[in-house]
C-alpha positions as semicolon CSV with decimal commas, in nm:
position;residue;x (nm);y (nm);z (nm)
1;M;2,952;14,439;3,699
2;S;3,081;14,217;3,420
3;T;2,805;13,964;3,491
4;Y;2,536;14,231;3,465
5;M;2,688;14,361;3,143
6;F;2,692;14,009;3,000
7;R;2,324;13,959;3,085
8;L;2,232;14,300;2,941
9;G;2,417;14,222;2,619
10;R;2,249;13,883;2,586
11;W;1,904;14,034;2,650
12;A;1,958;14,319;2,400
13;F;2,088;14,073;2,138
14;H;1,788;13,839;2,166
15;H;1,529;14,119;2,201
16;R;1,688;14,337;1,935
17;R;1,361;14,439;1,771
18;Y;1,226;14,575;2,099
19;V;1,552;14,759;2,171
20;V;1,564;14,923;1,827
21;A;1,195;15,012;1,853
22;F;1,255;15,169;2,195
23;W;1,531;15,398;2,065
24;V;1,326;15,490;1,758
25;V;1,037;15,590;1,987
26;V;1,275;15,790;2,210
27;A;1,422;15,970;1,910
28;A;1,077;16,047;1,767
29;A;0,952;16,175;2,104
30;V;1,253;16,401;2,160
31;I;1,233;16,539;1,805
32;T;0,863;16,612;1,853
33;I;0,928;16,792;2,181
34;A;1,211;16,996;2,024
35;I;0,996;17,104;1,729
36;T;0,688;17,193;1,934
37;S;0,879;17,367;2,213
38;G;1,041;17,619;1,979
39;G;1,352;17,626;2,196
40;K;1,655;17,817;2,070
41;T;2,005;17,849;2,204
42;N;2,146;18,196;2,261
43;D;2,461;18,384;2,350
44;N;2,326;18,546;2,666
45;F;2,625;18,587;2,897
46;S;2,570;18,689;3,257
47;I;2,721;18,592;3,589
48;P;2,485;18,649;3,883
49;G;2,633;18,800;4,197
50;T;2,901;19,008;4,027
51;P;2,910;19,388;4,073
52;S;2,834;19,444;3,704
53;D;2,530;19,216;3,726
54;D;2,414;19,404;4,034
55;A;2,446;19,726;3,835
56;T;2,229;19,582;3,558
57;E;1,963;19,472;3,808
58;L;1,959;19,819;3,966
59;L;1,917;19,979;3,624
60;Q;1,632;19,745;3,534
61;E;1,462;19,832;3,862
62;R;1,518;20,209;3,870
63;I;1,585;20,315;3,511
64;P;1,419;20,046;3,295
65;S;1,502;20,233;2,975
66;L;1,871;20,154;3,037
67;G;1,815;19,795;3,149
68;G;1,856;19,646;2,802
69;V;2,154;19,623;2,569
70;Q;2,306;19,903;2,366
71;T;2,429;19,927;2,011
72;Q;2,684;20,184;1,900
73;I;2,641;20,326;1,551
74;V;2,949;20,479;1,389
75;F;2,912;20,719;1,096
76;A;3,236;20,803;0,915
77;T;3,347;21,003;0,612
78;S;3,658;20,976;0,399
79;G;3,893;21,222;0,234
80;Q;3,814;21,586;0,300
81;N;3,448;21,525;0,376
82;K;3,318;21,585;0,727
83;V;3,018;21,455;0,917
84;T;2,936;21,816;1,002
85;D;2,876;21,902;0,636
86;Q;2,512;21,987;0,585
87;A;2,432;21,690;0,361
88;A;2,613;21,440;0,587
89;Q;2,459;21,580;0,904
90;S;2,111;21,570;0,755
91;A;2,160;21,207;0,643
92;I;2,284;21,104;0,990
93;E;1,991;21,273;1,160
94;D;1,747;21,100;0,924
95;A;1,917;20,765;0,995
96;M;1,897;20,815;1,371
97;Q;1,531;20,912;1,341
98;N;1,471;20,585;1,157
99;V;1,661;20,397;1,430
100;S;1,422;20,538;1,692
101;T;1,135;20,354;1,519
102;V;1,309;20,015;1,513
103;P;1,114;19,752;1,713
104;Q;1,251;19,696;2,066
105;V;1,452;20,022;2,055
106;T;1,341;20,242;2,343
107;S;1,565;20,546;2,289
108;I;1,849;20,682;2,081
109;V;2,142;20,914;2,131
110;D;2,181;21,148;1,836
111;P;2,553;21,223;1,793
112;F;2,492;21,593;1,720
113;Q;2,268;21,644;2,023
114;A;2,515;21,457;2,245
115;N;2,817;21,627;2,088
116;A;2,959;21,284;2,004
117;I;3,160;21,414;1,708
118;S;3,526;21,326;1,667
119;P;3,784;21,607;1,696
120;N;3,862;21,575;1,324
121;D;3,489;21,597;1,234
122;Q;3,519;21,275;1,033
123;A;3,318;21,044;1,260
124;A;2,999;21,062;1,464
125;L;2,898;20,816;1,734
126;G;2,528;20,740;1,783
127;Q;2,360;20,491;2,010
128;A;2,048;20,273;2,014
129;Q;1,910;20,154;2,347
130;F;1,710;19,830;2,341
131;T;1,442;19,742;2,595
132;V;1,565;19,383;2,645
133;E;1,882;19,185;2,701
134;A;2,092;19,064;2,409
135;S;1,939;18,716;2,384
136;K;1,588;18,861;2,355
137;V;1,661;19,104;2,073
138;E;1,478;18,967;1,769
139;E;1,669;18,907;1,447
140;S;1,403;19,113;1,270
141;S;1,491;19,409;1,496
142;L;1,856;19,380;1,399
143;D;1,760;19,364;1,031
144;A;1,544;19,675;1,078
145;L;1,835;19,849;1,251
146;D;2,062;19,775;0,958
147;A;1,800;19,904;0,714
148;A;1,736;20,217;0,922
149;V;2,076;20,369;0,845
150;K;2,019;20,357;0,467
151;P;1,994;20,740;0,435
152;A;2,349;20,773;0,569
153;R;2,485;20,502;0,339
154;D;2,306;20,658;0,043
155;A;2,482;20,986;0,127
156;G;2,820;20,811;0,091
157;L;2,890;20,764;0,463
158;Q;3,043;20,450;0,606
159;V;2,815;20,307;0,875
160;E;2,931;20,036;1,117
161;F;2,788;19,882;1,434
162;A;2,939;19,781;1,767
163;G;2,831;19,709;2,124
164;E;2,668;19,413;2,296
165;I;2,439;19,331;2,004
166;Y;2,435;19,450;1,646
167;P;2,358;19,323;1,294
168;G;2,595;19,035;1,222
169;S;2,709;18,988;1,583
170;R;2,539;18,655;1,635
171;L;2,745;18,350;1,546
172;E;2,609;18,108;1,292
173;I;2,689;17,758;1,415
174;S;2,766;17,540;1,114
175;E;2,720;17,164;1,111
176;V;2,969;17,125;0,825
177;P;3,270;17,050;1,053
178;E;3,078;16,771;1,226
179;I;2,966;16,625;0,892
180;I;3,326;16,631;0,770
181;G;3,433;16,471;1,099
182;I;3,182;16,189;1,060
183;A;3,300;16,125;0,704
184;I;3,664;16,112;0,813
185;A;3,575;15,886;1,106
186;F;3,397;15,645;0,870
187;I;3,700;15,631;0,640
188;I;3,931;15,562;0,935
189;L;3,701;15,290;1,066
190;L;3,673;15,140;0,719
191;I;4,052;15,121;0,696
192;T;4,076;14,985;1,051
193;F;3,809;14,717;1,021
194;G;3,825;14,649;0,648
195;A;3,452;14,574;0,663
196;L;3,167;14,802;0,563
197;V;2,917;14,692;0,830
198;A;3,175;14,699;1,109
199;A;3,282;15,052;1,008
200;G;2,925;15,175;0,982
201;L;2,783;15,051;1,313
202;P;2,980;15,291;1,540
203;I;2,881;15,582;1,314
204;V;2,513;15,482;1,324
205;T;2,501;15,446;1,703
206;A;2,700;15,765;1,766
207;A;2,489;15,967;1,522
208;T;2,171;15,836;1,686
209;G;2,297;15,948;2,025
210;V;2,393;16,292;1,896
211;L;2,053;16,337;1,730
212;I;1,871;16,255;2,055
213;G;2,108;16,474;2,255
214;L;2,074;16,777;2,027
215;M;1,698;16,753;2,014
216;G;1,695;16,725;2,392
217;I;1,908;17,040;2,421
218;T;1,667;17,223;2,190
219;G;1,377;17,123;2,413
220;I;1,565;17,236;2,725
221;A;1,643;17,569;2,557
222;A;1,271;17,648;2,567
223;L;1,289;17,644;2,948
224;V;1,634;17,783;3,035
225;D;1,909;17,979;2,864
226;V;2,139;17,743;2,674
227;A;2,457;17,882;2,521
228;S;2,506;17,817;2,150
229;A;2,844;17,667;2,231
230;A;2,668;17,396;2,434
231;T;2,548;17,230;2,114
232;S;2,899;17,227;1,968
233;L;3,044;17,072;2,284
234;A;2,763;16,815;2,301
235;I;2,811;16,719;1,934
236;M;3,187;16,690;1,974
237;L;3,176;16,474;2,286
238;G;2,865;16,281;2,178
239;L;3,031;16,177;1,853
240;S;3,376;16,108;1,994
241;C;3,255;15,914;2,298
242;G;2,979;15,738;2,102
243;I;3,224;15,612;1,841
244;D;3,484;15,537;2,110
245;Y;3,255;15,318;2,323
246;A;3,099;15,139;2,026
247;L;3,441;15,078;1,875
248;F;3,569;14,916;2,193
249;I;3,273;14,679;2,223
250;L;3,251;14,604;1,850
251;S;3,623;14,530;1,820
252;R;3,602;14,276;2,103
253;H;3,287;14,121;1,952
254;R;3,451;14,078;1,613
255;N;3,764;13,927;1,764
256;F;3,548;13,667;1,937
257;V;3,368;13,587;1,609
258;L;3,697;13,560;1,420
259;A;3,828;13,327;1,690
260;G;3,536;13,091;1,619
261;M;3,273;13,195;1,873
262;A;2,908;13,202;1,764
263;V;2,764;13,549;1,703
264;D;2,494;13,512;1,968
265;E;2,763;13,426;2,223
266;A;3,019;13,682;2,106
267;A;2,794;13,989;2,150
268;P;2,707;13,936;2,520
269;M;3,063;13,820;2,591
270;A;3,200;14,137;2,429
271;L;2,980;14,355;2,646
272;G;3,060;14,146;2,952
273;T;3,436;14,192;2,906
274;T;3,434;14,556;2,798
275;G;3,114;14,697;2,948
276;S;3,267;14,782;3,287
277;S;3,546;14,980;3,122
278;V;3,299;15,163;2,901
279;V;3,075;15,251;3,197
280;F;3,361;15,379;3,412
281;A;3,513;15,567;3,118
282;A;3,182;15,741;3,056
283;L;3,144;15,819;3,427
284;M;3,484;15,990;3,423
285;V;3,377;16,218;3,140
286;I;3,036;16,283;3,298
287;I;3,189;16,368;3,637
288;A;3,434;16,609;3,474
289;L;3,157;16,784;3,279
290;C;2,919;16,800;3,576
291;G;3,209;16,948;3,771
292;L;3,158;17,268;3,572
293;T;2,867;17,339;3,807
294;V;3,127;17,410;4,079
295;A;3,210;17,736;3,902
296;G;2,864;17,869;3,986
297;I;2,830;18,026;3,643
298;P;2,492;17,950;3,482
299;F;2,597;17,924;3,118
300;L;2,890;17,694;3,208
301;T;2,665;17,482;3,430
302;V;2,411;17,434;3,152
303;M;2,686;17,369;2,897
304;G;2,848;17,104;3,117
305;L;2,521;16,931;3,199
306;C;2,413;16,926;2,833
307;A;2,745;16,774;2,727
308;A;2,728;16,524;3,015
309;G;2,379;16,429;2,898
310;A;2,513;16,366;2,548
311;V;2,785;16,138;2,688
312;L;2,530;15,952;2,903
313;I;2,312;15,891;2,597
314;A;2,618;15,769;2,406
315;L;2,688;15,524;2,690
316;L;2,330;15,390;2,706
317;I;2,318;15,342;2,330
318;A;2,655;15,165;2,328
319;I;2,547;14,906;2,587
320;T;2,195;14,848;2,452
321;L;2,146;14,952;2,090
322;L;2,484;14,829;1,969
323;P;2,435;14,466;2,090
324;A;2,090;14,474;1,928
325;L;2,235;14,592;1,597
326;L;2,504;14,325;1,622
327;G;2,218;14,075;1,627
328;F;2,088;14,215;1,298
329;A;2,438;14,232;1,147
330;G;2,524;13,870;1,229
331;A;2,838;13,749;1,054
332;K;2,848;14,058;0,829
333;V;3,085;14,227;1,076
334;T;3,351;13,988;0,942
335;K;3,265;14,034;0,577
336;F;3,584;14,203;0,461
337;L;3,639;14,432;0,166
338;N;3,930;14,280;-0,020
339;P;4,015;14,483;-0,330
340;P;4,296;14,327;-0,540
341;F;4,556;14,587;-0,442
342;L;4,518;14,497;-0,070
343;R;4,538;14,119;-0,126
344;G;4,333;14,036;0,180
345;H;4,553;14,245;0,411
346;A;4,260;14,363;0,628
347;E;4,133;14,011;0,692
348;K;4,480;13,875;0,768
349;T;4,547;14,158;1,014
350;A;4,210;14,112;1,185
351;R;4,253;13,739;1,227
352;I;4,601;13,783;1,372
353;A;4,466;14,036;1,622
354;A;4,190;13,795;1,722
355;T;4,392;13,474;1,748
356;E;4,755;13,586;1,799
357;P;4,743;13,933;1,958
358;H;5,109;13,909;2,063
359;R;5,205;13,940;1,694
360;T;5,033;14,276;1,638
361;R;5,211;14,609;1,602
362;G;5,032;14,730;1,913
363;A;5,189;14,451;2,115
364;T;5,530;14,527;1,962
365;W;5,496;14,892;2,060
366;A;5,391;14,796;2,413
367;R;5,695;14,571;2,455
368;F;5,919;14,856;2,337
369;V;5,763;15,101;2,583
370;V;5,792;14,859;2,875
371;K;6,155;14,782;2,792
372;F;6,259;15,147;2,769
373;R;6,011;15,281;3,022
374;I;6,250;15,504;3,221
375;P;6,395;15,704;2,929
376;L;6,051;15,725;2,765
377;I;5,891;15,857;3,087
378;L;6,166;16,116;3,126
379;A;6,146;16,218;2,760
380;G;5,769;16,242;2,779
381;V;5,771;16,457;3,092
382;V;6,039;16,690;2,951
383;L;5,852;16,725;2,622
384;M;5,526;16,798;2,804
385;A;5,700;17,053;3,026
386;V;5,845;17,237;2,726
387;I;5,507;17,250;2,552
388;A;5,340;17,357;2,878
389;F;5,581;17,645;2,954
390;P;5,375;17,917;2,777
391;V;5,085;17,851;3,019
392;T;5,278;18,055;3,279
393;H;5,206;18,359;3,062
394;M;4,836;18,293;3,007
395;S;4,623;18,607;3,011
396;L;4,248;18,564;3,044
397;G;3,986;18,784;2,880
398;L;3,671;18,784;2,671
399;P;3,638;18,873;2,301
400;T;3,581;19,235;2,200
401;G;3,505;19,395;1,866
402;N;3,878;19,401;1,799
403;D;3,878;19,020;1,788
404;Q;3,622;18,996;1,508
405;P;3,723;18,911;1,149
406;E;3,843;19,202;0,936
407;D;3,522;19,208;0,731
408;N;3,294;19,212;1,038
409;T;3,116;19,539;1,111
410;G;3,215;19,512;1,479
411;K;3,585;19,508;1,384
412;K;3,542;19,802;1,146
413;A;3,350;20,000;1,408
414;Y;3,618;19,928;1,669
415;E;3,890;20,061;1,441
416;L;3,689;20,370;1,339
417;I;3,620;20,456;1,703
418;E;3,983;20,401;1,802
419;D;4,116;20,613;1,514
420;N;3,870;20,901;1,554
421;F;3,775;20,912;1,923
422;G;4,030;20,704;2,112
423;V;4,044;20,336;2,203
424;G;3,867;20,394;2,537
425;F;3,542;20,483;2,360
426;N;3,522;20,116;2,260
427;G;3,475;20,017;2,623
428;P;3,279;20,283;2,813
429;L;3,203;20,215;3,179
430;L;2,860;20,289;3,322
431;V;2,870;20,397;3,686
432;V;2,527;20,354;3,848
433;V;2,468;20,572;4,156
434;D;2,215;20,449;4,414
435;L;2,076;20,765;4,575
436;D;1,831;20,602;4,817
437;K;2,030;20,705;5,124
438;A;2,195;21,015;4,980
439;T;2,154;21,329;5,189
440;N;2,165;21,547;4,877
441;P;2,107;21,339;4,560
442;Q;2,213;21,609;4,313
443;Q;2,529;21,689;4,506
444;A;2,603;21,316;4,546
445;T;2,595;21,262;4,170
446;Q;2,819;21,564;4,117
447;T;3,063;21,427;4,376
448;V;3,079;21,098;4,186
449;I;3,146;21,285;3,861
450;S;3,423;21,488;4,025
451;D;3,583;21,175;4,171
452;M;3,571;20,999;3,834
453;E;3,734;21,295;3,662
454;Q;4,023;21,278;3,907
455;E;4,087;20,910;3,845
456;S;4,402;20,838;3,648
457;G;4,327;20,650;3,329
458;V;3,998;20,835;3,264
459;A;3,963;21,014;2,930
460;A;3,615;21,163;2,971
461;V;3,321;21,168;3,211
462;S;2,963;21,261;3,130
463;P;2,636;21,245;3,328
464;G;2,359;21,016;3,207
465;P;1,987;20,971;3,275
466;S;1,854;20,988;3,633
467;Q;1,533;20,835;3,764
468;N;1,381;20,681;4,078
469;N;1,666;20,775;4,312
470;A;1,931;20,648;4,074
471;S;2,162;20,830;3,835
472;T;2,418;20,720;3,581
473;V;2,762;20,847;3,487
474;Q;2,949;20,736;3,175
475;V;3,323;20,699;3,217
476;I;3,551;20,667;2,913
477;P;3,887;20,501;2,990
478;K;4,208;20,600;2,819
479;T;4,278;20,233;2,743
480;G;4,092;19,967;2,547
481;P;3,832;19,723;2,683
482;D;4,074;19,430;2,684
483;D;4,362;19,624;2,843
484;S;4,470;19,528;3,196
485;E;4,483;19,898;3,286
486;T;4,109;19,924;3,215
487;A;4,046;19,638;3,457
488;D;4,257;19,820;3,715
489;L;4,048;20,133;3,660
490;V;3,725;19,938;3,719
491;N;3,863;19,805;4,047
492;R;3,985;20,150;4,159
493;I;3,644;20,304;4,095
494;R;3,480;20,028;4,298
495;D;3,728;20,085;4,578
496;D;3,607;20,448;4,593
497;N;3,258;20,332;4,694
498;D;3,325;20,345;5,071
499;T;3,465;20,698;5,049
500;I;3,172;20,820;4,840
501;E;2,922;20,657;5,074
502;K;3,078;20,828;5,377
503;Q;3,074;21,165;5,201
504;T;2,727;21,155;5,045
505;G;2,536;20,848;5,160
506;A;2,519;20,726;4,799
507;T;2,668;20,400;4,673
508;I;2,805;20,320;4,328
509;L;2,817;20,015;4,103
510;V;3,022;19,984;3,786
511;G;2,846;19,817;3,494
512;G;2,859;19,801;3,116
513;L;3,005;19,544;2,881
514;T;3,366;19,611;2,974
515;A;3,301;19,578;3,348
516;T;3,100;19,261;3,281
517;N;3,398;19,111;3,096
518;V;3,632;19,205;3,381
519;D;3,403;19,040;3,636
520;A;3,359;18,732;3,420
521;S;3,733;18,684;3,380
522;D;3,790;18,721;3,755
523;R;3,509;18,480;3,844
524;L;3,621;18,220;3,591
525;A;3,982;18,240;3,704
526;S;3,881;18,197;4,069
527;A;3,664;17,896;3,977
528;L;3,958;17,694;3,843
529;P;4,110;17,571;4,177
530;P;3,784;17,445;4,336
531;F;3,676;17,287;4,006
532;F;4,007;17,105;3,978
533;A;3,998;16,989;4,340
534;V;3,639;16,861;4,330
535;V;3,668;16,677;3,998
536;V;4,003;16,516;4,076
537;S;3,886;16,406;4,423
538;L;3,567;16,246;4,291
539;A;3,753;16,074;4,010
540;F;4,019;15,947;4,249
541;V;3,754;15,785;4,467
542;L;3,568;15,634;4,172
543;L;3,883;15,496;4,007
544;T;4,001;15,351;4,338
545;V;3,668;15,172;4,383
546;A;3,671;15,051;4,021
547;F;4,029;14,918;4,015
548;R;4,082;14,852;4,388
549;T;4,425;15,016;4,377
550;I;4,554;15,370;4,412
551;L;4,820;15,327;4,143
552;V;4,576;15,364;3,853
553;P;4,411;15,681;3,993
554;I;4,751;15,838;4,064
555;T;4,889;15,767;3,717
556;S;4,562;15,888;3,567
557;I;4,578;16,220;3,753
558;V;4,948;16,269;3,668
559;G;4,873;16,201;3,303
560;F;4,584;16,446;3,315
561;V;4,793;16,725;3,470
562;L;5,066;16,685;3,209
563;S;4,812;16,668;2,927
564;V;4,609;16,971;3,029
565;L;4,914;17,189;3,095
566;A;5,060;17,096;2,756
567;A;4,726;17,163;2,585
568;L;4,687;17,506;2,744
569;G;5,053;17,586;2,682
570;A;5,018;17,506;2,313
571;Q;4,701;17,717;2,304
572;V;4,881;18,017;2,453
573;A;5,170;17,983;2,206
574;A;4,940;17,955;1,906
575;F;4,645;18,180;1,988
576;Q;4,786;18,427;2,241
577;W;5,144;18,465;2,120
578;G;5,045;18,408;1,759
579;W;5,313;18,154;1,665
580;L;5,076;17,995;1,410
581;A;4,863;18,302;1,343
582;D;4,920;18,307;0,966
583;L;4,864;17,934;0,927
584;L;4,546;17,937;1,137
585;N;4,426;18,273;0,999
586;I;4,369;18,423;1,344
587;T;4,435;18,747;1,530
588;P;4,639;18,673;1,847
589;D;4,461;18,780;2,164
590;K;4,396;18,686;2,524
591;T;4,282;18,337;2,616
592;V;3,902;18,327;2,635
593;S;3,824;18,322;3,007
594;F;3,609;18,009;3,014
595;L;3,839;17,804;2,787
596;P;4,061;17,662;3,067
597;L;3,755;17,526;3,250
598;I;3,623;17,358;2,935
599;V;3,967;17,217;2,852
600;L;4,010;17,087;3,207
601;A;3,674;16,910;3,193
602;V;3,721;16,755;2,850
603;I;4,084;16,649;2,887
604;F;4,035;16,510;3,237
605;G;3,738;16,302;3,130
606;L;3,902;16,173;2,814
607;S;4,247;16,110;2,961
608;S;4,090;15,892;3,233
609;D;3,865;15,736;2,968
610;Y;4,154;15,624;2,747
611;E;4,362;15,502;3,037
């Protein structure tokens, strides 16, 4: 492969104008497609094939009015005031009437008609039912929903929102962290290279790759659902890998130039001697990210493929555009910045690295490590094991309103509901009864209600709408949506299905946001072993072919296992146990269910990459 890389580098160097023009055309085309397609990422979260997803599909088929998402609306008073006071009740009713006219809202539940008033008469719980899923609710509809409750706010009531979608629930992805990251990267490269052009080239190539990748994701979002987090992952890996690969090639090129080689010989030689490593490093990352498809979860599949695409673009740019830009840069890559206070330190260091690499600090460190390899290996493994220990206590879950910032309406609504109704009202379960084969549909629904009322852990049960041989029953748990006892309740209700079917001929499905989160956590947890096995196996084969030895693949996999366990252990200690909660300004909670899969993919790819 080195020969092919050398030829590619020489061709790109001598045909640099064509190469640059090609990438400019590609960027322009992708930007045009992104703008004209109107694609947008979303936070639509569904896992096909789960019981909760089956419940949603049955609702959409039989009771379309319940097939969309729901928003809870909490009205609360303070002091001695009560929501049942004439003025407060009138304001709430006016607000709910306004909510019924909000675009995409198909029905409402008035708290007074549904008797959804707290025992202390200081809170009322209304509901807005949308006709579509969360990702398809327009921002204008959410704005109208927020404006609709103005009569209640004007009457002095506190109004907050909760549920699957509500005003302020959508995350605003900021590009500021990436901009700051690029600035810091440029400063580090400037210090490392001591030359403005050399520091700028990796930033230029990486930024070009990220731009093309992001515009490509936007275009894809017009055709399929793309999670908002996919752009963040693509930016992170596109920048890091883009700078990484360019830095490797550029550093070798500059060393050749400093050693006296002509620029037009140094560029192809640099790619010839480093290109194979860059290609295999990128393939490791791409394999790990594509491995997310093993989970069989659409949003993770799309996220992994988008990030893999960003890494592939970074690779292609590094082995084509970078040699072309080196042709334009010429000897400027060795034009050092030598302010008086540095006294030519950068140039001296660079020339030593190019002509006498054994005198560098890196070489000194390597000699130290080799000399004391046994104690350093033991110390490293022990340290990793200590950091990894908390992973044995990892608890998976998905965010709820309780995990929102203190000033978020979802957090305020969660606390109001918990204080006035009970924590279980934050995670109601929706039992969908399929009456197609029921001998007596009405009696079958009543049997389900009676069985639910007898379940331990149930606070309240109420019948819901019925239509087209399907009925619904709302079940309020005694525990919160992120409590393990609530998950146990969901599983117990599902286990009752066979008994109910034998008694009545009807079948039940448990849906709702809480059940969806339970299913998602279970599916994601079960996806970890096959994902790990597939990715590690493929990487082992590829590394064995690349290096023609099994020692490198084995050490790579061992390093990966230690790294990922330590990373997840540190995450549990900080974000689940809350050891750094004050410093990080976070509320400790369960580990987000899909985080281990993402961490496995990223760390495996990068640990193999660096090795």
